[in-house]
GROMACS .gro file of C-alpha atoms in nm:
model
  393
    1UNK     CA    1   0.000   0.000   0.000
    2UNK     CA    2   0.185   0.317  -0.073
    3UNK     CA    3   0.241   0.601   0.179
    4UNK     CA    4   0.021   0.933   0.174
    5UNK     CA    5   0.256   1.220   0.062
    6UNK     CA    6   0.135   1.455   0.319
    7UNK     CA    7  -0.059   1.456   0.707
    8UNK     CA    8  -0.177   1.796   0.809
    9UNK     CA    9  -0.213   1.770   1.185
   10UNK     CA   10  -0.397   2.029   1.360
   11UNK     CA   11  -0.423   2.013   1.744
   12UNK     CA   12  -0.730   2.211   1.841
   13UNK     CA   13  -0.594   2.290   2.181
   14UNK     CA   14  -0.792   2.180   2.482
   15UNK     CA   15  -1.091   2.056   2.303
   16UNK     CA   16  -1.217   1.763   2.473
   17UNK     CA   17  -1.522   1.581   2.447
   18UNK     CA   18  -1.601   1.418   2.827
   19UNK     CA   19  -1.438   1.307   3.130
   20UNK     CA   20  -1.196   1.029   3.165
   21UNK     CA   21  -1.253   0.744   3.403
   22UNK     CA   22  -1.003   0.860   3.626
   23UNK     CA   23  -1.129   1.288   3.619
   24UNK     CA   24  -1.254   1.250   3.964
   25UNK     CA   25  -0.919   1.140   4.085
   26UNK     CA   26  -0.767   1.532   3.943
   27UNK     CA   27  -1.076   1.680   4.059
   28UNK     CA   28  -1.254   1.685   3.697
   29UNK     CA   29  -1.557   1.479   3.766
   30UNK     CA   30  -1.813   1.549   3.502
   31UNK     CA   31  -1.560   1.788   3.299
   32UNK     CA   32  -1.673   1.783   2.911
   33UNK     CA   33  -1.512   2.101   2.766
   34UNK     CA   34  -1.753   2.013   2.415
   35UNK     CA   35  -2.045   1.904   2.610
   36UNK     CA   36  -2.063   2.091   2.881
   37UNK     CA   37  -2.015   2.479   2.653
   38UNK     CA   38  -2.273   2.346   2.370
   39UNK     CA   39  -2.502   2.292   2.650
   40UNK     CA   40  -2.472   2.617   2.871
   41UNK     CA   41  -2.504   2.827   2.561
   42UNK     CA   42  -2.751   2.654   2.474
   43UNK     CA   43  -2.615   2.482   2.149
   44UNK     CA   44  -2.274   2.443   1.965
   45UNK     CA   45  -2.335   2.407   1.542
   46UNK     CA   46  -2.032   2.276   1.398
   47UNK     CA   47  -2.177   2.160   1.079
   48UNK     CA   48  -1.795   2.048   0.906
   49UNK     CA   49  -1.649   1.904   1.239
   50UNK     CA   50  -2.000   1.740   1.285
   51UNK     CA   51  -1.953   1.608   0.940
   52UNK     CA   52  -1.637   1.444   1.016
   53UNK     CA   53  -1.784   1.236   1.298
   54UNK     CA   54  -1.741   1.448   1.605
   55UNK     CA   55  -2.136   1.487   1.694
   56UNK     CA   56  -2.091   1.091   1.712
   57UNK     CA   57  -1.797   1.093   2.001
   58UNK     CA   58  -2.037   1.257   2.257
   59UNK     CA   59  -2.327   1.489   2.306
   60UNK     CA   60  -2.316   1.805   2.170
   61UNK     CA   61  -2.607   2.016   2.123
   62UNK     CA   62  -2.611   2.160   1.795
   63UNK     CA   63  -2.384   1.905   1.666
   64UNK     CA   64  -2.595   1.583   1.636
   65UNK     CA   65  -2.444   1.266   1.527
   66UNK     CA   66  -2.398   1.186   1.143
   67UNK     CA   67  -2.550   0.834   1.011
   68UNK     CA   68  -2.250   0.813   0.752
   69UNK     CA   69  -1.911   1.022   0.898
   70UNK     CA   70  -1.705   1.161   0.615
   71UNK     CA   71  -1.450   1.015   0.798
   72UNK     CA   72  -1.253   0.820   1.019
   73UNK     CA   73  -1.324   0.930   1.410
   74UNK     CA   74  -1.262   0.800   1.724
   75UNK     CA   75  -1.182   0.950   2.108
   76UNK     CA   76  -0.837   0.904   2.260
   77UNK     CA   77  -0.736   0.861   2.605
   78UNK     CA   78  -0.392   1.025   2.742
   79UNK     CA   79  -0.257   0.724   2.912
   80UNK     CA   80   0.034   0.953   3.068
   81UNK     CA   81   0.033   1.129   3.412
   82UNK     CA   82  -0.105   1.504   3.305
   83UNK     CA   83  -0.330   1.678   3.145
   84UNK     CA   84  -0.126   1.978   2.959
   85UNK     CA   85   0.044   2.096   2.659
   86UNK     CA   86   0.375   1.892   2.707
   87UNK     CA   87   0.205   1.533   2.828
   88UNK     CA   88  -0.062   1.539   2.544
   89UNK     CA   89   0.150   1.623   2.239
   90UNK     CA   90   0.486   1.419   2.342
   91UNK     CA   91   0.267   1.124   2.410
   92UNK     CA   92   0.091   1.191   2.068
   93UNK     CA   93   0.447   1.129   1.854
   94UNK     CA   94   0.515   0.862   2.086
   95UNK     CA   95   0.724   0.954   2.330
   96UNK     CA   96   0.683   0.693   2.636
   97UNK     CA   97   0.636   0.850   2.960
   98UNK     CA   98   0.863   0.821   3.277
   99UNK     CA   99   0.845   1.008   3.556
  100UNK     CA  100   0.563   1.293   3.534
  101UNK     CA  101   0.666   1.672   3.491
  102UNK     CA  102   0.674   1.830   3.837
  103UNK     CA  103   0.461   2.054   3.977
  104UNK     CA  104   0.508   2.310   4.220
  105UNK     CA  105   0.182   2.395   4.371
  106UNK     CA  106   0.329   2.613   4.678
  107UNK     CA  107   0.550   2.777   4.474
  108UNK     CA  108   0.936   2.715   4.394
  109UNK     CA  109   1.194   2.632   4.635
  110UNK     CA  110   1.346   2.944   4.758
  111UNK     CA  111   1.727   2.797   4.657
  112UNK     CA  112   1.613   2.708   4.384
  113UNK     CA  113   1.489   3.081   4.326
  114UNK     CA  114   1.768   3.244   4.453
  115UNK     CA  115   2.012   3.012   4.218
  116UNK     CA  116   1.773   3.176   3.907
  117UNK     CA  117   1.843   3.512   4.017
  118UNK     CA  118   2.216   3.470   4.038
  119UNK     CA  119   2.259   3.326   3.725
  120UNK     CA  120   2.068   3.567   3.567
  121UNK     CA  121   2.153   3.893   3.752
  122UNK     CA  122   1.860   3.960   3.925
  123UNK     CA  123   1.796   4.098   4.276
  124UNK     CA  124   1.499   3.912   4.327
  125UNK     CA  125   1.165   3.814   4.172
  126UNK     CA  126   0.788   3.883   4.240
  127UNK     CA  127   0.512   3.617   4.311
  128UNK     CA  128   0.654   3.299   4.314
  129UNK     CA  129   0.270   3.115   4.341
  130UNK     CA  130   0.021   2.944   4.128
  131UNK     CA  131  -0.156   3.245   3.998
  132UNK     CA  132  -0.359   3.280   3.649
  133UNK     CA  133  -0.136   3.483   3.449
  134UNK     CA  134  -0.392   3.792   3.413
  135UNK     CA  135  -0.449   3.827   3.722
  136UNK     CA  136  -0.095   3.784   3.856
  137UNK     CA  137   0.002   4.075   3.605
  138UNK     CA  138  -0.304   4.303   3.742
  139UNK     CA  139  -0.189   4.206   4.118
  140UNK     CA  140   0.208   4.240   4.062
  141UNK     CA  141   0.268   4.437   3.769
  142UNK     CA  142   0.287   4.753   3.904
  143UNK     CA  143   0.522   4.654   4.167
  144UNK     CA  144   0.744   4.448   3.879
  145UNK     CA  145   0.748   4.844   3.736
  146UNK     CA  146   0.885   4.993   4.034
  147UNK     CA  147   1.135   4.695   4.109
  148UNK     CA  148   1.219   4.588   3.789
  149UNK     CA  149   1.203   4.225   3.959
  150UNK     CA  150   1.034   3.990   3.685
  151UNK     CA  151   0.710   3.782   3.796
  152UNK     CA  152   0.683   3.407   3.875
  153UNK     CA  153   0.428   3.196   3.868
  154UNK     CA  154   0.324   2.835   3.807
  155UNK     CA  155  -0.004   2.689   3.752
  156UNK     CA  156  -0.126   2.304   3.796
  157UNK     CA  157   0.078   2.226   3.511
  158UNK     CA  158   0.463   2.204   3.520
  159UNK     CA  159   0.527   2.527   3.427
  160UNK     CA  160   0.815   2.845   3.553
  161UNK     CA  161   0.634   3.114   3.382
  162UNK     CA  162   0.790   3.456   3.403
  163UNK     CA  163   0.603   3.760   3.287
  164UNK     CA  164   0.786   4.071   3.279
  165UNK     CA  165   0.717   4.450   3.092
  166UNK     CA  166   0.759   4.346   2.733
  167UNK     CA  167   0.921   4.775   2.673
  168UNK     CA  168   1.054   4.828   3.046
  169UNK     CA  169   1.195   4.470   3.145
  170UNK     CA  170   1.258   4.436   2.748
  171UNK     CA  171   1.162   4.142   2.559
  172UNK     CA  172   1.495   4.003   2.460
  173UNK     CA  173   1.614   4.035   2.801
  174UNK     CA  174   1.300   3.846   2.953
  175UNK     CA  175   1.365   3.533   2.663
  176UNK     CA  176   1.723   3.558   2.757
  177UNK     CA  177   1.647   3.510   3.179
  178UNK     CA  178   1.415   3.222   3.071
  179UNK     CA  179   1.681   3.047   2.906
  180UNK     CA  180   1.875   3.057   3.200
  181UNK     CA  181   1.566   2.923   3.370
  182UNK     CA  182   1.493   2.665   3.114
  183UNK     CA  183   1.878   2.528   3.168
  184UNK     CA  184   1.812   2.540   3.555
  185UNK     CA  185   1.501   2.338   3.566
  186UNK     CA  186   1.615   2.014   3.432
  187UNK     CA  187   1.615   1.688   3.600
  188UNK     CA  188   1.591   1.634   3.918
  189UNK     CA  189   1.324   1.927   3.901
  190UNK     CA  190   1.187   1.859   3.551
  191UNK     CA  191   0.980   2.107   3.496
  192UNK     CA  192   0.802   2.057   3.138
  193UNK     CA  193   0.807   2.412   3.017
  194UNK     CA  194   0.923   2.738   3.063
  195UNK     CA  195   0.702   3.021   2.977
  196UNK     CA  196   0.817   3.393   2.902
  197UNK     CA  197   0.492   3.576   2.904
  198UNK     CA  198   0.528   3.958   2.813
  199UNK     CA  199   0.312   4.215   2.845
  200UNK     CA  200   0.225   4.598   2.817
  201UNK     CA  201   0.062   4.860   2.981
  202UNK     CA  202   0.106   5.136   3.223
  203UNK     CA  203  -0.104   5.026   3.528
  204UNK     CA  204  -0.304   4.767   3.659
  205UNK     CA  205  -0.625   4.907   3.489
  206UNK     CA  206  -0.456   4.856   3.126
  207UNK     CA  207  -0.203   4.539   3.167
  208UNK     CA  208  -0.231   4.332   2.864
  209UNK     CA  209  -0.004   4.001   2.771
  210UNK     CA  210   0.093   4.011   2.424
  211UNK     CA  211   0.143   3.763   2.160
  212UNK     CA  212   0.540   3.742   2.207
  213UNK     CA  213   0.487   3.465   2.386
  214UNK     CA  214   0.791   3.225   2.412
  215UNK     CA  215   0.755   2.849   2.510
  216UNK     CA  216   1.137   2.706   2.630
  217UNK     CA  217   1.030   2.277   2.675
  218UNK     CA  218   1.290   2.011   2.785
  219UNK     CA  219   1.490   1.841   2.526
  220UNK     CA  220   1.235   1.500   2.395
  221UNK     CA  221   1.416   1.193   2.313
  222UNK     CA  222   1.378   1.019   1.967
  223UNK     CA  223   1.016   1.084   1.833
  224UNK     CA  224   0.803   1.054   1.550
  225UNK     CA  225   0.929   1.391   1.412
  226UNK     CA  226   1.266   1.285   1.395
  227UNK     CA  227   1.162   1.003   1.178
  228UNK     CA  228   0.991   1.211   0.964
  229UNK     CA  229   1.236   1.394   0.924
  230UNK     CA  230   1.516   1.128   0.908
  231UNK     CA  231   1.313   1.016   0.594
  232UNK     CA  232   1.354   1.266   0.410
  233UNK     CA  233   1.020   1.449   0.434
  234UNK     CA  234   0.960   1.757   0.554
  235UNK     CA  235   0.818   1.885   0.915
  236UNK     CA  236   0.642   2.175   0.911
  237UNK     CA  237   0.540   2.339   1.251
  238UNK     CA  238   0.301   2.613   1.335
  239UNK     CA  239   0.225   2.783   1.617
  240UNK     CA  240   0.445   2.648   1.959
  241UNK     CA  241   0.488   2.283   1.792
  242UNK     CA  242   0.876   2.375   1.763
  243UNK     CA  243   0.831   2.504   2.103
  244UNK     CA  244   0.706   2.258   2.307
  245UNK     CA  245   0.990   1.998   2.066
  246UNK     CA  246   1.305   2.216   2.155
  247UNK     CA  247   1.302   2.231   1.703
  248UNK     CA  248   1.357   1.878   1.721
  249UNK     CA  249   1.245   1.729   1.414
  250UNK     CA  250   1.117   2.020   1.261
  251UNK     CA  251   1.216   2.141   0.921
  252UNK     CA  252   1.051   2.457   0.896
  253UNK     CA  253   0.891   2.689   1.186
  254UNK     CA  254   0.663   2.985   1.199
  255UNK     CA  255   0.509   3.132   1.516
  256UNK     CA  256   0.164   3.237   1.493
  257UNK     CA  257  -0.005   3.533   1.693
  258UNK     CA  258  -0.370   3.378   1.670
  259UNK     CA  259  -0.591   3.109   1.572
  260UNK     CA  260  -0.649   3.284   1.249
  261UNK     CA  261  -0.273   3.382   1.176
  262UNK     CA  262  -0.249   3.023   1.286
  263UNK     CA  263  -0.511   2.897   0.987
  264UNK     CA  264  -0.344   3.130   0.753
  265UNK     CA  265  -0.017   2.945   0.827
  266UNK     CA  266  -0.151   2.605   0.749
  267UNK     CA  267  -0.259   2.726   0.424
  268UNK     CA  268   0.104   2.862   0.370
  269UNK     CA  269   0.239   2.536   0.433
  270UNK     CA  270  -0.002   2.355   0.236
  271UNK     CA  271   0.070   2.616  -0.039
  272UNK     CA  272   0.433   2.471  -0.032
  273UNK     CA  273   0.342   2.148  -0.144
  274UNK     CA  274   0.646   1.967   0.058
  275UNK     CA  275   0.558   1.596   0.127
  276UNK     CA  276   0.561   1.506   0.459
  277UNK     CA  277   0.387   1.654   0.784
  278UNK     CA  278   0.243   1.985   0.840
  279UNK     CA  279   0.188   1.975   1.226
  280UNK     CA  280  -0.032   2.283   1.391
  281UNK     CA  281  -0.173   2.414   1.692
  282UNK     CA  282  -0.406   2.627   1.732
  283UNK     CA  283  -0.387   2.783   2.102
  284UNK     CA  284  -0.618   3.079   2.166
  285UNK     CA  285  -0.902   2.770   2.252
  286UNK     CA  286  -0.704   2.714   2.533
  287UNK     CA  287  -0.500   3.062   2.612
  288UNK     CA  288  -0.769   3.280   2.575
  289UNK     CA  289  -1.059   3.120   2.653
  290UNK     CA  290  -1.022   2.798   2.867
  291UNK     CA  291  -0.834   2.904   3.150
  292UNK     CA  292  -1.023   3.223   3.189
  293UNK     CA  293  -1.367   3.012   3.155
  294UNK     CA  294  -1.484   3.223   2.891
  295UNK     CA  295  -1.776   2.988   2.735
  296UNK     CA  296  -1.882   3.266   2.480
  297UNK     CA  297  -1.533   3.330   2.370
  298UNK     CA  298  -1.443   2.992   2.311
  299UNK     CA  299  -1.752   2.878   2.125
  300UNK     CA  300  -1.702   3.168   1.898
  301UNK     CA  301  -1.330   3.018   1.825
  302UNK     CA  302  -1.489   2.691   1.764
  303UNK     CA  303  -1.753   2.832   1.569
  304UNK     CA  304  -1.436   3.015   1.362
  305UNK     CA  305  -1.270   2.697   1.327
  306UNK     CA  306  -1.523   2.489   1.174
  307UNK     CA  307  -1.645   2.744   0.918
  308UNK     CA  308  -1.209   2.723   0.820
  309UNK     CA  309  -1.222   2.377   0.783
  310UNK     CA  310  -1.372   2.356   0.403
  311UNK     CA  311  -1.060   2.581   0.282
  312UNK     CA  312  -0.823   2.354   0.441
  313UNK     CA  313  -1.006   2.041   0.299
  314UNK     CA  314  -1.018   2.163  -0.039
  315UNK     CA  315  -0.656   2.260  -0.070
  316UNK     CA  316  -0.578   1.849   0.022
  317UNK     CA  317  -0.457   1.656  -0.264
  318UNK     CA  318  -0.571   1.300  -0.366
  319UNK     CA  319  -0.250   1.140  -0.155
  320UNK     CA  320  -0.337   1.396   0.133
  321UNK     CA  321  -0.482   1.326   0.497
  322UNK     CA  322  -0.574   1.619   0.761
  323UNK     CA  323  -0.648   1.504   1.073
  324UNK     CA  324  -0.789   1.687   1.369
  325UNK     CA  325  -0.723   1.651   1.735
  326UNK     CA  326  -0.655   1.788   2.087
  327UNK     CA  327  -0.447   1.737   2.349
  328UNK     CA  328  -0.587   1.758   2.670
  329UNK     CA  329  -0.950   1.919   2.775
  330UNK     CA  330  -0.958   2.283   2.944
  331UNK     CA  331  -1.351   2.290   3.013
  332UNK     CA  332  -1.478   2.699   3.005
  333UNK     CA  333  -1.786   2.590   3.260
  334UNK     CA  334  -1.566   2.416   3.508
  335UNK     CA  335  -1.475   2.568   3.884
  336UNK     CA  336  -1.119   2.689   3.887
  337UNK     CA  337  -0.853   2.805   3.593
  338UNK     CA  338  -0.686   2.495   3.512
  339UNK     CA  339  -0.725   2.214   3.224
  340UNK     CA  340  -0.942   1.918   3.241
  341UNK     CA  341  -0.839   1.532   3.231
  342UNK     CA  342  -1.089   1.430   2.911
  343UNK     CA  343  -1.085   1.212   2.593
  344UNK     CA  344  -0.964   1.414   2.290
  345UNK     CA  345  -1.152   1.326   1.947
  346UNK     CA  346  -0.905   1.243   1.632
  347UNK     CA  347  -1.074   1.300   1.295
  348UNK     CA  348  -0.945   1.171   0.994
  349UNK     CA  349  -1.007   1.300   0.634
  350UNK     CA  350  -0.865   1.229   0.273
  351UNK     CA  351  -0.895   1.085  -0.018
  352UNK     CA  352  -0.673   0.788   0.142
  353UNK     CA  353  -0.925   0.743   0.411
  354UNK     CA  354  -1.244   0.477   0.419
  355UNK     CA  355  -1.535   0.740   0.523
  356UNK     CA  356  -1.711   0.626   0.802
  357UNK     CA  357  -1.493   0.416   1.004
  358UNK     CA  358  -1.536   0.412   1.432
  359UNK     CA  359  -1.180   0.366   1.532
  360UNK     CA  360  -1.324   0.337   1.901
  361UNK     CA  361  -1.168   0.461   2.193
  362UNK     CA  362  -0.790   0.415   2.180
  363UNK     CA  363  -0.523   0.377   2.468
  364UNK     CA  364  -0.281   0.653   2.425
  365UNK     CA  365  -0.293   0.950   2.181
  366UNK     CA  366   0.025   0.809   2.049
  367UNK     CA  367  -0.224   0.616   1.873
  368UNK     CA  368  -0.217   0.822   1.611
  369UNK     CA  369   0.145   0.867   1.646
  370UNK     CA  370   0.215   0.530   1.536
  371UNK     CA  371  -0.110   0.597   1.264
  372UNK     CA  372   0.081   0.906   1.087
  373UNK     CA  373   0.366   0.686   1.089
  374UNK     CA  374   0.259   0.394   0.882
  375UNK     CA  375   0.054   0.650   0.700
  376UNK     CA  376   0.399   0.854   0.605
  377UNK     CA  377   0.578   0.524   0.575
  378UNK     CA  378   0.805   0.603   0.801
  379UNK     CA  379   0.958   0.410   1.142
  380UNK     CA  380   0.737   0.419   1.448
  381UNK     CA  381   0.908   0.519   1.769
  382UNK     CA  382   0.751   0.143   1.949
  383UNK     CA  383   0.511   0.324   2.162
  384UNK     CA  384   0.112   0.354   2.085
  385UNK     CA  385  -0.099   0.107   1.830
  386UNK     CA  386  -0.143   0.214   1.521
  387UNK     CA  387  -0.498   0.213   1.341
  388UNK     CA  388  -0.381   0.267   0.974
  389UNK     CA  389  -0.503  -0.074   0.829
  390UNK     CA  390  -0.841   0.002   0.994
  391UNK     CA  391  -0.880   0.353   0.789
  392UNK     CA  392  -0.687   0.289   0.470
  393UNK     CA  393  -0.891   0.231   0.140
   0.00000   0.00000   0.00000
């Protein structure tokens, strides 16, 4: 059977469609980021995703299921400890997990703290808490003004996020303190990312983070990218994909500011006509509208994303396959800030592809690592089943 030339991956981020049987135990019971937002706002229409086969992978009103999917669809379950950025897409190109990424939910150790400020010149820093990241800057950014001291924070996630005047502090120097950060906050603390999050503004009243966002991620071991790569073929990342990899396996990179820069990108890339994988996220779901439990906000960016999907689709070529997933669930009608432990959906599209096909409810989103794999032709990394022979015509 020969290889599709090209997989265009988009990760929808945070989209997830129900709670997984262990939610309770993170304190998502009854989390259904989907579910849950159709049903609040009274209804969710995503005629194009609902085409695909998503209305079938759980209840969404608005979104009802389809007798004969377009596609291939099926819900995945993130068999590794976590439920962020880093866990869901290095376990989706098959990176095995070991030991989880750490969290610090009272804050960082203050040596550990006070070795970050002498490595990278600084008297001292502000916060040093979980904290969302707008409010931190509304609480603390006047203060990081006066002192010049950046701001840390963490979340539930294994982050060291710094946020710092993107003018006053100066961007370059706030990538160039995270850095030091990132190289300080490897194993034994293995913390998954670290985050430099500018922003602008002259008081609390008018603080605002911009999109010079900069994600600094350990170094992954041997992953589907690398074979890609290795092969020949061409990786193409947009948005923080060569972020959250270190550039690992990535031939060609470009940062996006939004989900729409971010749609414009794909069609770039799909413009090139390079064989090989296009891999995308999409973030503001998550950014903008998850973690501040906006439900309005991030229907609207669903609502955005399926009425892009038919442009994407119709620039795919007869050896083409796009594929749509998440990685984790951030539900906009749950208590609290942080992301959700939930099944992700995986839609699958293309000429290549039998229409219609229930690939069930799979083990490990690096399910579909080992899928693109065999779809690509290329080595799988030996972790995650692949469901290729199921969806191939």
């Amino acid at each position: 059977m020969a290889a599709v030339r090209r997989v265009v991956l988009i990760v929808i981020d945070s989209v997830g469609i129900g709670a997984m049987p262990d939610a309770a135990d993170w304190g998502d019971a009854g989390a259904n980021t989907l579910g849950n937002m159709a049903r609040q706002r009274g209804g969710l229409p995503l005629p194009n995703l609902g085409r695909l086969g998503l209305g079938n992978l759980c209840a969404i009103e608005g979104t009802p299921p389809v007798d004969a999917p377009a596609g291939a669809y099926g819900r995945m379950a993130i068999f590794s400890h976590g439920k962020d950025t880093m866990t869901g897409h290095w376990e989706m190109v098959g990176i095995r997990p070991e030991a989880p990424f750490r969290t610090y939910p009272d804050g960082f150790p203050e040596d550990l703290i006070a070795e970050f400020c002498r490595r990278a010149g600084l008297e001292g820093v502000l916060g040093n808490k979980v904290a969302s990241g707008t409010e931190i800057i509304k609480e603390l950014g006047e203060e990081h003004l006066r002192t010049g001291w950046p701001i840390v924070y963490t979340s539930a996630d294994s982050v060291f996020q710094v946020a710092a005047h993107e003018e006053r502090f100066g961007l370059e120097r706030l990538y160039e303190v995270c850095r030091i950060a990132r190289d300080l906050l490897r194993p034994p603390h293995r913390v998954g990312r670290v985050i430099a999050r500018p922003f602008v503004g002259t008081d609390r009243t008018n603080f605002t983070r911009t999109a010079n966002r900069h994600d600094y991620a350990l170094e992954p071991p041997r992953m589907l990218l690398d074979e890609v790569k290795d092969a020949g073929l061409s990786v193409l990342a947009v948005g923080k994909i060569s972020d959250i990899f270190s550039g690992h396996g990535i031939t060609y990179s470009v940062h996006t500011k939004s989900n729409a820069d971010g749609i414009e990108k794909i069609h770039e890339c799909l413009d090139r006509q390079e064989p090989g994988l296009i891999f995308a996220n999409l973030v503001d779901f998550d950014m903008l509208y998850g973690h501040r439990r906006d439900v309005e906000g991030y229907a609207r960016a669903m609502l955005e994303f399926d009425a892009a999907l038919p442009a994407i689709m119709a620039k795919l070529g007869p050896e083409d396959v796009l594929v749509v997933t998440a990685d984790h669930g951030n539900d906009p009608t749950y208590i609290g800030t942080d992301h959700t432990r939930e099944y992700v959906p995986v839609l699958l599209y293309g000429e290549p592809i039998k229409p219609g096909v229930d690939v069930g409810t799979r083990a490990s989103l690096a399910d579909l690592g080992a899928t693109v794999a065999d779809l690509l032709g290329v080595p799988q990394t030996g972790f995650g089943e692949s469901f290729a022979d199921q969806i191939r015509k």
